[in-house]
């Protein structure tokens, strides 16, 4: 009887383990995304705290003023970290390059399976930051801004959509996917508030309009 009992326990244990494996295999995965921005209410408060003034000059600006895609760990730079974070089932090679995976672009709703189709967008573009106060920063501060993984400043999106955005602010460009505009405005204000960047009048009005409808 003890042998039968032992076998029965073994079968039950194996069945439980198999059931647990099934749950793990079918459980939904968390949606990959940048850090969650402040709420719409907090963003409205932050927007009111930002200094409003006309944009400064682009004189002296270049992307080299903002050293970006810094090494984060081992062979992984900021771009590869964001590709891994914002994608699903991302596989990387020994050099940390993403060789497979899927990326959903919040800006336009497209899904991509090649990292080459994806850009890492600076939520507040580098040139926009330059004109909004970053021209007076040290190179080290600009490097921290360009590689900021703590705030919602970096996001993986469709490359040509990112290129259409260029260095425009929300008065000039918003994501074509309207469902994401509230989050986009919250992210923009969150980043500008943390980095103490200014807003111009048209930019502030556009952000107020979006946030008031969140």
mmCIF file of C-alpha atoms in Angstrom:
data_model
loop_
_atom_site.group_PDB
_atom_site.id
_atom_site.type_symbol
_atom_site.label_atom_id
_atom_site.label_comp_id
_atom_site.label_asym_id
_atom_site.label_seq_id
_atom_site.Cartn_x
_atom_site.Cartn_y
_atom_site.Cartn_z
ATOM 1 C CA UNK A 1 0.000 0.000 0.000
ATOM 2 C CA UNK A 2 2.816 2.403 0.801
ATOM 3 C CA UNK A 3 4.248 1.897 -2.746
ATOM 4 C CA UNK A 4 0.856 2.659 -4.356
ATOM 5 C CA UNK A 5 0.435 5.698 -2.134
ATOM 6 C CA UNK A 6 3.899 6.968 -3.045
ATOM 7 C CA UNK A 7 3.187 6.553 -6.758
ATOM 8 C CA UNK A 8 -0.150 8.350 -6.369
ATOM 9 C CA UNK A 9 1.591 11.302 -4.657
ATOM 10 C CA UNK A 10 4.181 11.383 -7.425
ATOM 11 C CA UNK A 11 1.462 11.487 -10.111
ATOM 12 C CA UNK A 12 -0.409 14.246 -8.302
ATOM 13 C CA UNK A 13 2.791 16.260 -7.867
ATOM 14 C CA UNK A 14 3.659 15.898 -11.557
ATOM 15 C CA UNK A 15 0.108 16.908 -12.552
ATOM 16 C CA UNK A 16 0.288 19.993 -10.346
ATOM 17 C CA UNK A 17 3.645 20.940 -11.817
ATOM 18 C CA UNK A 18 2.278 20.514 -15.353
ATOM 19 C CA UNK A 19 -0.737 22.649 -14.527
ATOM 20 C CA UNK A 20 1.538 25.322 -13.103
ATOM 21 C CA UNK A 21 3.613 25.268 -16.279
ATOM 22 C CA UNK A 22 0.455 25.686 -18.360
ATOM 23 C CA UNK A 23 -0.514 28.740 -16.329
ATOM 24 C CA UNK A 24 2.924 30.241 -16.797
ATOM 25 C CA UNK A 25 2.834 29.647 -20.552
ATOM 26 C CA UNK A 26 -0.599 31.177 -21.046
ATOM 27 C CA UNK A 27 -0.359 34.063 -18.579
ATOM 28 C CA UNK A 28 -0.469 37.466 -20.316
ATOM 29 C CA UNK A 29 2.781 39.395 -20.378
ATOM 30 C CA UNK A 30 2.994 42.929 -19.062
ATOM 31 C CA UNK A 31 2.889 45.629 -21.732
ATOM 32 C CA UNK A 32 6.351 47.020 -22.342
ATOM 33 C CA UNK A 33 6.470 50.778 -21.925
ATOM 34 C CA UNK A 34 8.537 53.735 -20.732
ATOM 35 C CA UNK A 35 8.272 54.856 -17.090
ATOM 36 C CA UNK A 36 4.710 55.924 -16.280
ATOM 37 C CA UNK A 37 4.360 59.716 -16.433
ATOM 38 C CA UNK A 38 2.601 61.828 -13.829
ATOM 39 C CA UNK A 39 -1.206 61.918 -13.899
ATOM 40 C CA UNK A 40 -3.096 64.432 -16.016
ATOM 41 C CA UNK A 41 -3.995 66.408 -12.890
ATOM 42 C CA UNK A 42 -0.363 66.566 -11.788
ATOM 43 C CA UNK A 43 0.713 67.412 -15.340
ATOM 44 C CA UNK A 44 -1.705 70.361 -15.357
ATOM 45 C CA UNK A 45 -0.163 71.558 -12.092
ATOM 46 C CA UNK A 46 3.378 71.064 -13.411
ATOM 47 C CA UNK A 47 2.517 72.910 -16.627
ATOM 48 C CA UNK A 48 1.428 75.913 -14.576
ATOM 49 C CA UNK A 49 4.778 75.847 -12.778
ATOM 50 C CA UNK A 50 6.888 75.894 -15.955
ATOM 51 C CA UNK A 51 8.447 79.193 -16.978
ATOM 52 C CA UNK A 52 6.711 80.532 -20.057
ATOM 53 C CA UNK A 53 8.938 82.379 -22.492
ATOM 54 C CA UNK A 54 9.763 82.534 -26.176
ATOM 55 C CA UNK A 55 12.063 79.817 -27.441
ATOM 56 C CA UNK A 56 15.728 80.633 -27.561
ATOM 57 C CA UNK A 57 18.021 80.424 -30.544
ATOM 58 C CA UNK A 58 19.266 77.211 -32.167
ATOM 59 C CA UNK A 59 22.678 78.848 -32.590
ATOM 60 C CA UNK A 60 25.397 76.498 -31.436
ATOM 61 C CA UNK A 61 23.140 73.442 -31.385
ATOM 62 C CA UNK A 62 24.245 70.046 -32.655
ATOM 63 C CA UNK A 63 23.384 66.524 -31.569
ATOM 64 C CA UNK A 64 26.984 66.148 -30.465
ATOM 65 C CA UNK A 65 26.185 68.664 -27.705
ATOM 66 C CA UNK A 66 24.045 65.874 -26.189
ATOM 67 C CA UNK A 67 26.223 62.728 -26.048
ATOM 68 C CA UNK A 68 23.631 59.987 -26.429
ATOM 69 C CA UNK A 69 23.355 56.216 -26.460
ATOM 70 C CA UNK A 70 25.832 55.997 -23.618
ATOM 71 C CA UNK A 71 26.943 52.606 -22.319
ATOM 72 C CA UNK A 72 24.551 51.429 -19.607
ATOM 73 C CA UNK A 73 25.861 47.971 -18.737
ATOM 74 C CA UNK A 74 28.420 45.717 -20.396
ATOM 75 C CA UNK A 75 27.980 46.039 -24.163
ATOM 76 C CA UNK A 76 24.508 47.576 -23.860
ATOM 77 C CA UNK A 77 23.980 51.223 -24.681
ATOM 78 C CA UNK A 78 20.877 53.308 -24.013
ATOM 79 C CA UNK A 79 19.270 52.513 -27.368
ATOM 80 C CA UNK A 80 19.559 48.757 -26.807
ATOM 81 C CA UNK A 81 18.229 49.074 -23.253
ATOM 82 C CA UNK A 82 15.121 50.887 -24.534
ATOM 83 C CA UNK A 83 14.621 48.403 -27.380
ATOM 84 C CA UNK A 84 14.687 45.581 -24.825
ATOM 85 C CA UNK A 85 12.407 47.452 -22.412
ATOM 86 C CA UNK A 86 9.798 48.563 -24.939
ATOM 87 C CA UNK A 87 9.713 45.363 -27.002
ATOM 88 C CA UNK A 88 8.338 41.893 -26.389
ATOM 89 C CA UNK A 89 10.339 38.667 -26.673
ATOM 90 C CA UNK A 90 13.438 40.672 -27.569
ATOM 91 C CA UNK A 91 16.544 38.578 -28.147
ATOM 92 C CA UNK A 92 19.968 40.224 -28.127
ATOM 93 C CA UNK A 93 23.315 39.011 -29.438
ATOM 94 C CA UNK A 94 26.649 39.092 -27.609
ATOM 95 C CA UNK A 95 27.066 42.748 -28.575
ATOM 96 C CA UNK A 96 23.626 43.536 -27.056
ATOM 97 C CA UNK A 97 22.106 44.272 -30.472
ATOM 98 C CA UNK A 98 18.435 43.296 -30.766
ATOM 99 C CA UNK A 99 18.263 40.484 -33.330
ATOM 100 C CA UNK A 100 14.588 39.588 -32.930
ATOM 101 C CA UNK A 101 11.454 40.689 -31.128
ATOM 102 C CA UNK A 102 8.347 42.797 -31.661
ATOM 103 C CA UNK A 103 7.832 46.495 -31.051
ATOM 104 C CA UNK A 104 4.472 48.243 -30.849
ATOM 105 C CA UNK A 105 4.682 51.935 -31.712
ATOM 106 C CA UNK A 106 2.349 53.952 -29.493
ATOM 107 C CA UNK A 107 2.541 56.933 -31.848
ATOM 108 C CA UNK A 108 0.870 55.234 -34.809
ATOM 109 C CA UNK A 109 -0.273 51.770 -33.660
ATOM 110 C CA UNK A 110 2.122 49.866 -35.939
ATOM 111 C CA UNK A 111 3.954 46.700 -34.863
ATOM 112 C CA UNK A 112 7.454 45.908 -36.116
ATOM 113 C CA UNK A 113 9.596 42.788 -35.993
ATOM 114 C CA UNK A 114 12.906 44.379 -37.024
ATOM 115 C CA UNK A 115 14.778 46.759 -34.742
ATOM 116 C CA UNK A 116 15.919 48.677 -37.830
ATOM 117 C CA UNK A 117 12.306 49.855 -38.314
ATOM 118 C CA UNK A 118 12.267 51.401 -34.846
ATOM 119 C CA UNK A 119 13.722 54.699 -33.619
ATOM 120 C CA UNK A 120 14.225 55.704 -30.016
ATOM 121 C CA UNK A 121 12.462 59.038 -29.739
ATOM 122 C CA UNK A 122 13.550 61.700 -27.288
ATOM 123 C CA UNK A 123 10.136 62.784 -25.980
ATOM 124 C CA UNK A 124 11.449 66.331 -25.623
ATOM 125 C CA UNK A 125 13.726 66.546 -28.673
ATOM 126 C CA UNK A 126 17.334 67.537 -28.147
ATOM 127 C CA UNK A 127 17.040 70.679 -30.293
ATOM 128 C CA UNK A 128 13.829 71.660 -28.478
ATOM 129 C CA UNK A 129 15.604 71.210 -25.149
ATOM 130 C CA UNK A 130 18.487 73.367 -26.399
ATOM 131 C CA UNK A 131 16.090 76.205 -27.242
ATOM 132 C CA UNK A 132 14.256 75.737 -23.917
ATOM 133 C CA UNK A 133 17.221 76.108 -21.589
ATOM 134 C CA UNK A 134 19.651 73.239 -22.214
ATOM 135 C CA UNK A 135 22.006 75.519 -24.127
ATOM 136 C CA UNK A 136 23.129 76.763 -20.724
ATOM 137 C CA UNK A 137 23.767 73.285 -19.301
ATOM 138 C CA UNK A 138 27.056 71.495 -18.981
ATOM 139 C CA UNK A 139 27.825 68.675 -21.414
ATOM 140 C CA UNK A 140 27.398 66.214 -18.531
ATOM 141 C CA UNK A 141 23.872 67.525 -17.868
ATOM 142 C CA UNK A 142 22.971 67.255 -21.548
ATOM 143 C CA UNK A 143 24.318 63.702 -21.626
ATOM 144 C CA UNK A 144 22.142 62.761 -18.644
ATOM 145 C CA UNK A 145 19.114 64.278 -20.360
ATOM 146 C CA UNK A 146 19.772 62.467 -23.647
ATOM 147 C CA UNK A 147 20.078 59.108 -21.877
ATOM 148 C CA UNK A 148 17.396 59.565 -19.208
ATOM 149 C CA UNK A 149 15.856 56.164 -18.470
ATOM 150 C CA UNK A 150 14.202 57.273 -15.223
ATOM 151 C CA UNK A 151 11.781 59.800 -16.687
ATOM 152 C CA UNK A 152 9.468 59.055 -19.674
ATOM 153 C CA UNK A 153 11.936 60.729 -22.035
ATOM 154 C CA UNK A 154 12.776 57.774 -24.306
ATOM 155 C CA UNK A 155 10.359 55.586 -26.260
ATOM 156 C CA UNK A 156 10.658 53.109 -29.132
ATOM 157 C CA UNK A 157 8.458 54.145 -32.083
ATOM 158 C CA UNK A 158 8.138 53.751 -35.853
ATOM 159 C CA UNK A 159 11.189 55.367 -37.429
ATOM 160 C CA UNK A 160 9.485 57.496 -40.086
ATOM 161 C CA UNK A 161 6.890 58.750 -37.586
ATOM 162 C CA UNK A 162 9.684 59.838 -35.288
ATOM 163 C CA UNK A 163 11.351 61.565 -38.227
ATOM 164 C CA UNK A 164 8.103 63.401 -39.032
ATOM 165 C CA UNK A 165 8.083 64.706 -35.454
ATOM 166 C CA UNK A 166 11.659 65.953 -35.796
ATOM 167 C CA UNK A 167 12.264 68.667 -33.169
ATOM 168 C CA UNK A 168 8.684 69.987 -33.051
ATOM 169 C CA UNK A 169 6.808 70.722 -29.828
ATOM 170 C CA UNK A 170 3.134 69.779 -29.183
ATOM 171 C CA UNK A 171 1.868 73.001 -30.770
ATOM 172 C CA UNK A 172 3.391 71.753 -34.024
ATOM 173 C CA UNK A 173 3.152 67.953 -33.766
ATOM 174 C CA UNK A 174 1.190 65.347 -31.837
ATOM 175 C CA UNK A 175 1.103 61.553 -32.340
ATOM 176 C CA UNK A 176 -1.174 60.561 -35.232
ATOM 177 C CA UNK A 177 -2.735 57.955 -32.916
ATOM 178 C CA UNK A 178 -5.078 60.248 -31.002
ATOM 179 C CA UNK A 179 -5.614 57.725 -28.178
ATOM 180 C CA UNK A 180 -2.022 58.295 -27.077
ATOM 181 C CA UNK A 181 -2.049 62.084 -27.030
ATOM 182 C CA UNK A 182 -3.034 62.389 -23.373
ATOM 183 C CA UNK A 183 -0.148 60.149 -22.305
ATOM 184 C CA UNK A 184 2.145 62.020 -24.684
ATOM 185 C CA UNK A 185 1.282 65.387 -23.115
ATOM 186 C CA UNK A 186 1.761 63.971 -19.617
ATOM 187 C CA UNK A 187 5.160 62.611 -20.610
ATOM 188 C CA UNK A 188 6.215 65.906 -22.222
ATOM 189 C CA UNK A 189 5.286 67.998 -19.180
ATOM 190 C CA UNK A 190 6.800 65.471 -16.765
ATOM 191 C CA UNK A 191 10.150 65.665 -18.563
ATOM 192 C CA UNK A 192 10.164 69.439 -18.969
ATOM 193 C CA UNK A 193 9.223 69.966 -15.333
ATOM 194 C CA UNK A 194 11.936 67.672 -13.997
ATOM 195 C CA UNK A 195 14.617 69.238 -16.203
ATOM 196 C CA UNK A 196 13.342 72.792 -15.576
ATOM 197 C CA UNK A 197 12.930 73.583 -19.251
ATOM 198 C CA UNK A 198 10.746 76.457 -20.447
ATOM 199 C CA UNK A 199 7.600 76.404 -22.587
ATOM 200 C CA UNK A 200 6.486 78.947 -25.172
ATOM 201 C CA UNK A 201 2.945 80.300 -25.306
ATOM 202 C CA UNK A 202 1.707 78.167 -28.220
ATOM 203 C CA UNK A 203 3.240 75.019 -26.719
ATOM 204 C CA UNK A 204 1.598 75.705 -23.354
ATOM 205 C CA UNK A 205 -1.803 76.313 -24.960
ATOM 206 C CA UNK A 206 -1.562 73.075 -26.955
ATOM 207 C CA UNK A 207 -0.608 71.079 -23.865
ATOM 208 C CA UNK A 208 -3.435 72.626 -21.834
ATOM 209 C CA UNK A 209 -5.890 71.634 -24.553
ATOM 210 C CA UNK A 210 -4.771 68.026 -24.552
ATOM 211 C CA UNK A 211 -4.549 67.706 -20.766
ATOM 212 C CA UNK A 212 -7.969 69.266 -20.225
ATOM 213 C CA UNK A 213 -9.466 66.443 -22.297
ATOM 214 C CA UNK A 214 -7.666 63.619 -20.492
#
